[in-house]
mmCIF file with all atom_site columns, C-alpha atoms in Angstrom:
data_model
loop_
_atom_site.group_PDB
_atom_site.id
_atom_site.type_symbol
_atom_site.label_atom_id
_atom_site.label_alt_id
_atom_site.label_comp_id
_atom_site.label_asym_id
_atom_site.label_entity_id
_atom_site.label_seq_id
_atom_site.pdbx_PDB_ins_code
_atom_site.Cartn_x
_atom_site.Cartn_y
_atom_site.Cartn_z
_atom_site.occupancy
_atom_site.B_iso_or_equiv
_atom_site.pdbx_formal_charge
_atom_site.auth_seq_id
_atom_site.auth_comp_id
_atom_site.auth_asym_id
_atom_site.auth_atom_id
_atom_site.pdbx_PDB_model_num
ATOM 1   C CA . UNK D 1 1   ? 0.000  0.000  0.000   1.00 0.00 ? 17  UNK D CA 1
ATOM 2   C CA . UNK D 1 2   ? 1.112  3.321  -0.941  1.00 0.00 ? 18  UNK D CA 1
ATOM 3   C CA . UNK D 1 3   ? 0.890  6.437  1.530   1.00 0.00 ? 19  UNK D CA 1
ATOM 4   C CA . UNK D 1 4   ? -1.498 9.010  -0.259  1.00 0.00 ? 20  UNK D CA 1
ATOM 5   C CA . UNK D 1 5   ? -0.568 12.460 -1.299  1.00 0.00 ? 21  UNK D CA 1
ATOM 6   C CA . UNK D 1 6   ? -2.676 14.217 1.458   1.00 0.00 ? 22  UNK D CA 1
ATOM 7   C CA . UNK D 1 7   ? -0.876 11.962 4.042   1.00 0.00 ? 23  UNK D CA 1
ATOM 8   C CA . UNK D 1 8   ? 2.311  13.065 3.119   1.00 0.00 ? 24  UNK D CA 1
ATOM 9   C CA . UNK D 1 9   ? 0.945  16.468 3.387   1.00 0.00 ? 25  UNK D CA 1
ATOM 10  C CA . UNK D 1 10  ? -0.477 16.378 6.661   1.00 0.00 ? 26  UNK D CA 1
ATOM 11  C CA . UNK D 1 11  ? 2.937  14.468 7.926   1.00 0.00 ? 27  UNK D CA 1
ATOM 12  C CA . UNK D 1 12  ? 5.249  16.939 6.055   1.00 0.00 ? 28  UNK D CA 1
ATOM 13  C CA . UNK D 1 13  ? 3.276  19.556 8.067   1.00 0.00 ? 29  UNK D CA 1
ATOM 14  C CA . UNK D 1 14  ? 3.006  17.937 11.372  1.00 0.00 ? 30  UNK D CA 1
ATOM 15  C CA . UNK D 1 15  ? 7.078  17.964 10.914  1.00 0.00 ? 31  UNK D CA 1
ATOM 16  C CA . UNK D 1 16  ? 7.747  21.557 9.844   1.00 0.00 ? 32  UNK D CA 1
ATOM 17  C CA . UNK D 1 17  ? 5.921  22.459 13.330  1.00 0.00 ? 33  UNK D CA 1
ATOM 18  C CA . UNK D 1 18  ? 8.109  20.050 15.205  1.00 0.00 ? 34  UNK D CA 1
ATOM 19  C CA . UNK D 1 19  ? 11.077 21.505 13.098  1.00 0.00 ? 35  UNK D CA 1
ATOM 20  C CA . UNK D 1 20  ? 9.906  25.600 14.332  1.00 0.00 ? 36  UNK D CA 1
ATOM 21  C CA . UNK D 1 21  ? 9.285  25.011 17.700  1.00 0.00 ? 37  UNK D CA 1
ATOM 22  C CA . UNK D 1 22  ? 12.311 22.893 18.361  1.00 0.00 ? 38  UNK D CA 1
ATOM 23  C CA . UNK D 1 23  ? 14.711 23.486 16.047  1.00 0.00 ? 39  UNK D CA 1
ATOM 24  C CA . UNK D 1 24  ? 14.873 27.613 15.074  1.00 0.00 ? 40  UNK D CA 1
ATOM 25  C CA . UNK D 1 25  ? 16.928 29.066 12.523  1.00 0.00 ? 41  UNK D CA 1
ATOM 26  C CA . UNK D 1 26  ? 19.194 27.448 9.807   1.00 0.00 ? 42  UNK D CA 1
ATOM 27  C CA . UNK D 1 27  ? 21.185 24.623 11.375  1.00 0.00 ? 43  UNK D CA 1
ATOM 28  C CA . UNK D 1 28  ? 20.699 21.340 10.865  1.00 0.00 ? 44  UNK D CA 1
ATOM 29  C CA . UNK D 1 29  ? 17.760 19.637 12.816  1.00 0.00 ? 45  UNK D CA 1
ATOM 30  C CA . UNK D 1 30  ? 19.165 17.040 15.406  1.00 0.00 ? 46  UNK D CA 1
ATOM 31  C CA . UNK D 1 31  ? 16.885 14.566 16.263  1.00 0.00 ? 47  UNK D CA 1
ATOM 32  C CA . UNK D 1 32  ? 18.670 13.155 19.426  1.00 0.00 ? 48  UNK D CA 1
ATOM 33  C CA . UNK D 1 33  ? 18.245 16.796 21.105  1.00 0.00 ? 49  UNK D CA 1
ATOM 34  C CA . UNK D 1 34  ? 14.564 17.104 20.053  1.00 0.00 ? 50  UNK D CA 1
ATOM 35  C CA . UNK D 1 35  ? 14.311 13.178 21.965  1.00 0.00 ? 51  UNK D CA 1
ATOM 36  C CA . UNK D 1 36  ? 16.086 14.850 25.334  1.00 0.00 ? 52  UNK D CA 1
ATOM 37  C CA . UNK D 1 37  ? 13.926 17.876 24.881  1.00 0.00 ? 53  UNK D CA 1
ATOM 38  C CA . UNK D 1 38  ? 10.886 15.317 24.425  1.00 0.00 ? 54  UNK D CA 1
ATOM 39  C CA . UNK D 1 39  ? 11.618 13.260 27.948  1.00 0.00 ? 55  UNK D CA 1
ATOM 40  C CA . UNK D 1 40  ? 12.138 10.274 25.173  1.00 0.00 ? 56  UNK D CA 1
ATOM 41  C CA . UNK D 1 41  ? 15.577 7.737  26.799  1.00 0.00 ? 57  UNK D CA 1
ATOM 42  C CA . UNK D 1 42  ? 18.048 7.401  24.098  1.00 0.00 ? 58  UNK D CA 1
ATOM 43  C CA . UNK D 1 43  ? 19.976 4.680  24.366  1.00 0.00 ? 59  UNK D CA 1
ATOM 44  C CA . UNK D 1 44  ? 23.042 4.068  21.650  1.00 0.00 ? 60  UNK D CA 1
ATOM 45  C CA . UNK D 1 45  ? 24.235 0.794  21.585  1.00 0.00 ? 61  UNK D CA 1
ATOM 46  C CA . UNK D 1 46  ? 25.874 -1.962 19.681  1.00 0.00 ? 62  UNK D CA 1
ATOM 47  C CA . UNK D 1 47  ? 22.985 -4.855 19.753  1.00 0.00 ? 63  UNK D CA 1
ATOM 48  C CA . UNK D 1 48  ? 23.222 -7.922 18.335  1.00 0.00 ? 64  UNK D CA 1
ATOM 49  C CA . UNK D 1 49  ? 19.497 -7.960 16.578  1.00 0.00 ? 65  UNK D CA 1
ATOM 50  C CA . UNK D 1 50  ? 19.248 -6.537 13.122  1.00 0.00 ? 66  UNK D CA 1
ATOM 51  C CA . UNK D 1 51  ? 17.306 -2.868 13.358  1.00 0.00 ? 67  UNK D CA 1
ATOM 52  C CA . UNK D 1 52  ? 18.446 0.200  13.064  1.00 0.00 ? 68  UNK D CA 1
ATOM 53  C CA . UNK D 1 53  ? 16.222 1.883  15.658  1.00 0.00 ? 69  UNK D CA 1
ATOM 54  C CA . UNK D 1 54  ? 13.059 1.466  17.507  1.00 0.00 ? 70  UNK D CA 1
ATOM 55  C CA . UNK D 1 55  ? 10.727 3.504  19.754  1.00 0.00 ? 71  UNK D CA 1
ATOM 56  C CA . UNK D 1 56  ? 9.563  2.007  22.559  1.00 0.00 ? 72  UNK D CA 1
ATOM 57  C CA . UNK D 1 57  ? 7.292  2.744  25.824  1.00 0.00 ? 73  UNK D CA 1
ATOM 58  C CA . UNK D 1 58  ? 7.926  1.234  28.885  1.00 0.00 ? 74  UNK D CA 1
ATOM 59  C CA . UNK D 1 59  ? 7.522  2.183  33.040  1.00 0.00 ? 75  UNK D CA 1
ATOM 60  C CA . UNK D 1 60  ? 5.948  5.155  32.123  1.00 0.00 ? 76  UNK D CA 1
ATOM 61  C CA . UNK D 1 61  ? 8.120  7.270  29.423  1.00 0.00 ? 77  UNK D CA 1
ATOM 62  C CA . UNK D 1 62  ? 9.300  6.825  25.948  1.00 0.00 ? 78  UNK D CA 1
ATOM 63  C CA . UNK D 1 63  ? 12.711 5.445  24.743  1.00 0.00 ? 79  UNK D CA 1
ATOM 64  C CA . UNK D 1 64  ? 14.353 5.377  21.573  1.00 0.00 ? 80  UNK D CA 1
ATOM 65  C CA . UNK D 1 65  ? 17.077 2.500  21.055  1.00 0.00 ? 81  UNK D CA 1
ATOM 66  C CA . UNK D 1 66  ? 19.521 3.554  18.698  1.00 0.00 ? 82  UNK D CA 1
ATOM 67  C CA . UNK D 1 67  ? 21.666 0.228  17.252  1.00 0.00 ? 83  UNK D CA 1
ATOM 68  C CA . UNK D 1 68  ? 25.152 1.282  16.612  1.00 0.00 ? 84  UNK D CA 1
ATOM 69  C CA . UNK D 1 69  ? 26.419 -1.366 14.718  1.00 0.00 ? 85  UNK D CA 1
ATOM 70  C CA . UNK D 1 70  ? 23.844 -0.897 12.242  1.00 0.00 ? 86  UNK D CA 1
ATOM 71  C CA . UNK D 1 71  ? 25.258 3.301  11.880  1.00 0.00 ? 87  UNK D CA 1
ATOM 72  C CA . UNK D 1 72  ? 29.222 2.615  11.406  1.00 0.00 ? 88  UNK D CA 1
ATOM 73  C CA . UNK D 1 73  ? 29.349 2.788  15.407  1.00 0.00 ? 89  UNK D CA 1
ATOM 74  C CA . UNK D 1 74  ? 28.821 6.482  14.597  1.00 0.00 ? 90  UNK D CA 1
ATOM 75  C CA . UNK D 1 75  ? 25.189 7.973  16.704  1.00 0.00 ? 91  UNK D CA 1
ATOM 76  C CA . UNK D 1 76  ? 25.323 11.031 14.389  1.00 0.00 ? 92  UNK D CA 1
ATOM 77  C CA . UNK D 1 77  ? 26.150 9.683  10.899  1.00 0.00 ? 93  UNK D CA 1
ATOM 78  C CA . UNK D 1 78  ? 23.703 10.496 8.067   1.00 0.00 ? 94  UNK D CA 1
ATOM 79  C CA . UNK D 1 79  ? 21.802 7.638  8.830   1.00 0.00 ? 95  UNK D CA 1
ATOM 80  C CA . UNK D 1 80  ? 22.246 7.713  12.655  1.00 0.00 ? 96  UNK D CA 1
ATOM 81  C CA . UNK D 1 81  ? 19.764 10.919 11.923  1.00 0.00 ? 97  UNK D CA 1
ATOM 82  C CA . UNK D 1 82  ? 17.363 9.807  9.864   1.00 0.00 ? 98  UNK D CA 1
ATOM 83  C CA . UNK D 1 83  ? 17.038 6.811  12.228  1.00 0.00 ? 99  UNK D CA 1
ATOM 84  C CA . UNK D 1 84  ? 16.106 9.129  14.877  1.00 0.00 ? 100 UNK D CA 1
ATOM 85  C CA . UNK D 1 85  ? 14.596 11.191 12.550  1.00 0.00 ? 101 UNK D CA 1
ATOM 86  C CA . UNK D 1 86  ? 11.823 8.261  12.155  1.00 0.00 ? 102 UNK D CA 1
ATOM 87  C CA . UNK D 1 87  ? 11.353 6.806  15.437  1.00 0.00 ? 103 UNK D CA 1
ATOM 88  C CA . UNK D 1 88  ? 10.599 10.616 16.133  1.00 0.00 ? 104 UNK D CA 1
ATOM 89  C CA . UNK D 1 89  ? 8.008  10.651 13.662  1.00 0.00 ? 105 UNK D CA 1
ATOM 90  C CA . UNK D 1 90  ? 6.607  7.167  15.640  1.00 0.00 ? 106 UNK D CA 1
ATOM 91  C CA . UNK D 1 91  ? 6.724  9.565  18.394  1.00 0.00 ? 107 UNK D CA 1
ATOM 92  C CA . UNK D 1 92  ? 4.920  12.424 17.232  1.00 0.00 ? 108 UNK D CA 1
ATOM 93  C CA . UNK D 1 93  ? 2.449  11.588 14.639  1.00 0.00 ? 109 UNK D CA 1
ATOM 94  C CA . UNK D 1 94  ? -0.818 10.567 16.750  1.00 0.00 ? 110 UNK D CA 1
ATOM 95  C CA . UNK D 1 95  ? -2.365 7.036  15.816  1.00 0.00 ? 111 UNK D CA 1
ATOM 96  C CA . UNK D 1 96  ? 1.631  5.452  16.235  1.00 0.00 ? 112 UNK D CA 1
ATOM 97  C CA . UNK D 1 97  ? 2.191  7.063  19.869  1.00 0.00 ? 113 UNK D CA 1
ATOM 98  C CA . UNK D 1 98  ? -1.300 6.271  21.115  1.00 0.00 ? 114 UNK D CA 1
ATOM 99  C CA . UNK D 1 99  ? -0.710 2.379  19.964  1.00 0.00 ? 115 UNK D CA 1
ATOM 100 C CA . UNK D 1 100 ? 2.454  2.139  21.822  1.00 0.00 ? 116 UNK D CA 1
ATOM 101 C CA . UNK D 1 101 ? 0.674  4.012  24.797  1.00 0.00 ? 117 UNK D CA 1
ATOM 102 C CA . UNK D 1 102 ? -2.495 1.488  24.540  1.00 0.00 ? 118 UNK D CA 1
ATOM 103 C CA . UNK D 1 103 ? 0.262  -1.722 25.069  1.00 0.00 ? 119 UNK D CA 1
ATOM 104 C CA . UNK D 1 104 ? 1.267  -2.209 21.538  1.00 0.00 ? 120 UNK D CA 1
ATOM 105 C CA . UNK D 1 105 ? 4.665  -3.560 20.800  1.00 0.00 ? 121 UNK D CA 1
ATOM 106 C CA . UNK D 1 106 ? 7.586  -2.067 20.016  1.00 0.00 ? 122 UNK D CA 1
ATOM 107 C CA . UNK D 1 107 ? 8.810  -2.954 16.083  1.00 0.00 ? 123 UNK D CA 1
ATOM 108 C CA . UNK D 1 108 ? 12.047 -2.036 15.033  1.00 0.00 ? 124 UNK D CA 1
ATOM 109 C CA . UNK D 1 109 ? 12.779 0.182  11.986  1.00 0.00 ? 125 UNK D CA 1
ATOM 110 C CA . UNK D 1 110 ? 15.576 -0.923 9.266   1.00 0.00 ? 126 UNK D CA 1
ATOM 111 C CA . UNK D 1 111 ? 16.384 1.698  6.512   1.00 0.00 ? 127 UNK D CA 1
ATOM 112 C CA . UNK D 1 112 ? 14.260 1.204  3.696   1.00 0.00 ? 128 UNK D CA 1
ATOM 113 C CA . UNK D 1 113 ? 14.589 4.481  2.305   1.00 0.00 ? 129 UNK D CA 1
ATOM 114 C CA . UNK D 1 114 ? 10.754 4.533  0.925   1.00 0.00 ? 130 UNK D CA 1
ATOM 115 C CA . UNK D 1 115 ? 10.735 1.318  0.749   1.00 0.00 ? 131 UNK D CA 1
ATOM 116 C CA . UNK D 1 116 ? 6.992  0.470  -1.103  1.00 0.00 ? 132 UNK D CA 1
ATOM 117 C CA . UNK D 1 117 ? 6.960  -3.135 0.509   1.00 0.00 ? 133 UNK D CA 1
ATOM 118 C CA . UNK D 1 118 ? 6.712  -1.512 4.230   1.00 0.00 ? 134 UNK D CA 1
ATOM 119 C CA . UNK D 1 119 ? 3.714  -0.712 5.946   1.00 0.00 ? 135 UNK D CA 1
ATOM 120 C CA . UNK D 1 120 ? 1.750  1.861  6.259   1.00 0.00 ? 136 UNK D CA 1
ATOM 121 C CA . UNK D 1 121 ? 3.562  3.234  9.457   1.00 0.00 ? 137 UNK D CA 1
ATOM 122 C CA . UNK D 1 122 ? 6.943  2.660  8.440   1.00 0.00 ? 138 UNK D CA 1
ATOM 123 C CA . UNK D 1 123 ? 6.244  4.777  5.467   1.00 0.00 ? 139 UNK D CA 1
ATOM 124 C CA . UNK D 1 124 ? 4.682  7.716  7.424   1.00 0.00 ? 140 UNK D CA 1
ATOM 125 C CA . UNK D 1 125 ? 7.585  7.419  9.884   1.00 0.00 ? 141 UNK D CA 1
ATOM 126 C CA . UNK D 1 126 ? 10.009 7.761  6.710   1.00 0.00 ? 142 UNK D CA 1
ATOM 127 C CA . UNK D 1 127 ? 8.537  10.505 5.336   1.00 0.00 ? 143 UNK D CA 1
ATOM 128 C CA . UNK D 1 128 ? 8.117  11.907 8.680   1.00 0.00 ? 144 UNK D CA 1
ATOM 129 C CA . UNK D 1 129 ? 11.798 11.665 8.800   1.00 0.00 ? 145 UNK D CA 1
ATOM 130 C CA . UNK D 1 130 ? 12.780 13.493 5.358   1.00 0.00 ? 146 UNK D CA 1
ATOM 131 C CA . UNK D 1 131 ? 10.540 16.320 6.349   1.00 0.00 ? 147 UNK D CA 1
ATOM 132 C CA . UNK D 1 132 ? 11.842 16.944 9.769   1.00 0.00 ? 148 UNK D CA 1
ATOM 133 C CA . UNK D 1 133 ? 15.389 16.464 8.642   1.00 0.00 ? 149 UNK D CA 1
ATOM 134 C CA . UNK D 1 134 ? 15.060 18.845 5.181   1.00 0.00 ? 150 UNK D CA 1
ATOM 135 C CA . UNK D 1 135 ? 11.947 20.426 6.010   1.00 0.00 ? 151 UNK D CA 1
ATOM 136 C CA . UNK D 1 136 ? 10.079 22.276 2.288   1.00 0.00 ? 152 UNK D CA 1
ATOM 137 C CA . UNK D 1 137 ? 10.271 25.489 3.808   1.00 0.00 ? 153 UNK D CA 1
ATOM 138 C CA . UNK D 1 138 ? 13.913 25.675 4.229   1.00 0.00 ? 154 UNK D CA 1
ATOM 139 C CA . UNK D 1 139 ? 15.157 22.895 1.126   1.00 0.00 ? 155 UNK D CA 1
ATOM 140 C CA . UNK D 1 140 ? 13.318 25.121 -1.440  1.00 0.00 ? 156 UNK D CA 1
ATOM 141 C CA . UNK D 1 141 ? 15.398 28.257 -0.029  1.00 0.00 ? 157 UNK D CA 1
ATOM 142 C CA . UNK D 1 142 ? 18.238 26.533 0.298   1.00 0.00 ? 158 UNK D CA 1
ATOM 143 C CA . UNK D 1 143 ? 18.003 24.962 -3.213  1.00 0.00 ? 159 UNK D CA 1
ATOM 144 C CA . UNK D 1 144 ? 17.742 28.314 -4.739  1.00 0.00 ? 160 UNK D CA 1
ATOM 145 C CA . UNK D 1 145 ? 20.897 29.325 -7.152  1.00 0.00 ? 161 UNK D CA 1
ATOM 146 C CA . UNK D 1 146 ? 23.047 26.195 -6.550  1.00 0.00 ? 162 UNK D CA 1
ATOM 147 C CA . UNK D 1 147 ? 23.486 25.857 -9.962  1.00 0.00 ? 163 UNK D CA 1
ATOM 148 C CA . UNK D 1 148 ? 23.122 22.620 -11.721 1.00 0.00 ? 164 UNK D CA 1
ATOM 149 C CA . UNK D 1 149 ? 20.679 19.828 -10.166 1.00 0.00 ? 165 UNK D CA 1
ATOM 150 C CA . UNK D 1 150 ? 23.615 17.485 -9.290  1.00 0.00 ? 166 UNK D CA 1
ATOM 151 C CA . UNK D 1 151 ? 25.705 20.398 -7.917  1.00 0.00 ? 167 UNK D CA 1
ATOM 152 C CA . UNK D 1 152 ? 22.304 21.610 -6.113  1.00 0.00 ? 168 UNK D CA 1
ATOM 153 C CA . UNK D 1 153 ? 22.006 17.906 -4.493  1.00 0.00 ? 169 UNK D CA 1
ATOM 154 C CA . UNK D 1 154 ? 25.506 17.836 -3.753  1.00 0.00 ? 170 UNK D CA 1
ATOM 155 C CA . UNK D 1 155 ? 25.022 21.064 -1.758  1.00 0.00 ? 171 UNK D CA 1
ATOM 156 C CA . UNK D 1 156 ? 21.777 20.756 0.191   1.00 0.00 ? 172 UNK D CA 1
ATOM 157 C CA . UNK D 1 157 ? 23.497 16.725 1.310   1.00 0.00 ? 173 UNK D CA 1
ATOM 158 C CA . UNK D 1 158 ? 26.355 19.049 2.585   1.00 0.00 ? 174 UNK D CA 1
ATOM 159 C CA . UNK D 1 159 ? 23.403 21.495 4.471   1.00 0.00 ? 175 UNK D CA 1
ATOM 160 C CA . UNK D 1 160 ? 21.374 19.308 5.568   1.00 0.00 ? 176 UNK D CA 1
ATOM 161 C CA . UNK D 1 161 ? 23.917 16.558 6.764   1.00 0.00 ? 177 UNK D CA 1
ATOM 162 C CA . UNK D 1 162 ? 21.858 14.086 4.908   1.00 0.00 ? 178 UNK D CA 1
ATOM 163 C CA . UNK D 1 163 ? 22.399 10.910 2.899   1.00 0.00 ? 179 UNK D CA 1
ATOM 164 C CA . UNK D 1 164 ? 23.074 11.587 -0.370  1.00 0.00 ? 180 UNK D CA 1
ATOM 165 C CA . UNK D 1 165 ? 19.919 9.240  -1.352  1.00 0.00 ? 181 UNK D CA 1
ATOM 166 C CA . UNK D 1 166 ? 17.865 11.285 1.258   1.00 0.00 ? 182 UNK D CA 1
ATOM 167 C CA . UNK D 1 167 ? 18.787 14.457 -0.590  1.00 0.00 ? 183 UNK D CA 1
ATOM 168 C CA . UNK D 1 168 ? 18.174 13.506 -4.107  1.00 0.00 ? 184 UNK D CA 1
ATOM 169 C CA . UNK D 1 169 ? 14.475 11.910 -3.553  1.00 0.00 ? 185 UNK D CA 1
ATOM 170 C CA . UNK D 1 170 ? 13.874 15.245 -1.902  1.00 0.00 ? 186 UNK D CA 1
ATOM 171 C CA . UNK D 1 171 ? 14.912 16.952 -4.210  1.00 0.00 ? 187 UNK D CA 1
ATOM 172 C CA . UNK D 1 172 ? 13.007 15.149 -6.898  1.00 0.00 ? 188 UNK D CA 1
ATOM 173 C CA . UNK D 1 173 ? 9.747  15.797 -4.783  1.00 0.00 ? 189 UNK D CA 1
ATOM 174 C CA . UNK D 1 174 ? 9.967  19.117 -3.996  1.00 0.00 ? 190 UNK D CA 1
ATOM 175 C CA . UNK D 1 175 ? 12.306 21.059 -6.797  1.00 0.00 ? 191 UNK D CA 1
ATOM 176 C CA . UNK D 1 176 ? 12.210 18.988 -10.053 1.00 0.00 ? 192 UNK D CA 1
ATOM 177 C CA . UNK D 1 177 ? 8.568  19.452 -10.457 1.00 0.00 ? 193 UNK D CA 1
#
């Protein structure tokens, strides 16, 4: 199942507001001090199961388990990010926070970049991600007179201390229209 185009919106809007009120002015959005600022436990360590990251909800507060073996051993790598990135959008968008609140379990996340095959909430969570992390308002700007559209990627990657794949699908989305 694909994720519908007023989905996205809502999401991509839901992150923008996360991305004003916690994360003001130009620099680069980091997820692990929106988590602290949150209450959410982040916990960076090398497990032996194969996820990147999960959110889950236990004795009363929310904690994000970031797997460092899965990130180069490095919790604020490109991908470290977006990890966070998406078990923050678990956290903040509604229907996943109140499931993990009502007793639901824990799943962990793998990058999937997009991935079709995932569900429904992996997807949101994703997209969740790219939005917080290189949020419209500021990509379009910042796209603005770079020049060529691989120099242009090249240089919002370097802003936005993204993946390079991260950069380029959002640049296709919200520039090469």
């Amino acid at each position: 199942m694909k994720l519908q185009e007023s989905r996205k919106a809502e999401i991509a809007e839901l992150a923008e507001a996360v991305v004003e009120l916690n994360s003001p002015g130009g620099k680069p959005v980091d997820p692990a001090a929106i988590l602290k600022a949150k209450g959410v436990g982040l916990h960076s360590e090398f497990y032996p199961e194969k996820f990147d990251a999960l959110l889950a909800y236990r004795r009363g507060r929310f904690h994000v388990h970031l797997n460092l073996s899965r990130v180069d051993g490095n919790p604020v790598s490109p991908r470290a990010r977006f990890s966070l990135a998406h078990e923050l959008g678990h956290f903040f968008i509604d229907e996943h926070r109140a499931a993990l609140l009502a007793g639901g379990k824990a799943h962990p996340s793998s990058c999937g970049m997009f991935d079709a095959s995932d569900s429904i909430e992996e997807q949101e969570a994703d997209h969740f991600a790219a939005s917080l992390l290189m949020p419209s308002s500021r990509f379009v700007t910042a796209a603005e007179g770079q020049g060529s559209p691989l120099n242009t990627i090249f240089a919002l990657h370097k802003r936005f201390d993204v993946s390079l794949t991260a950069t380029a699908l959002q640049y296709v989305q919200y520039i090469s229209d």
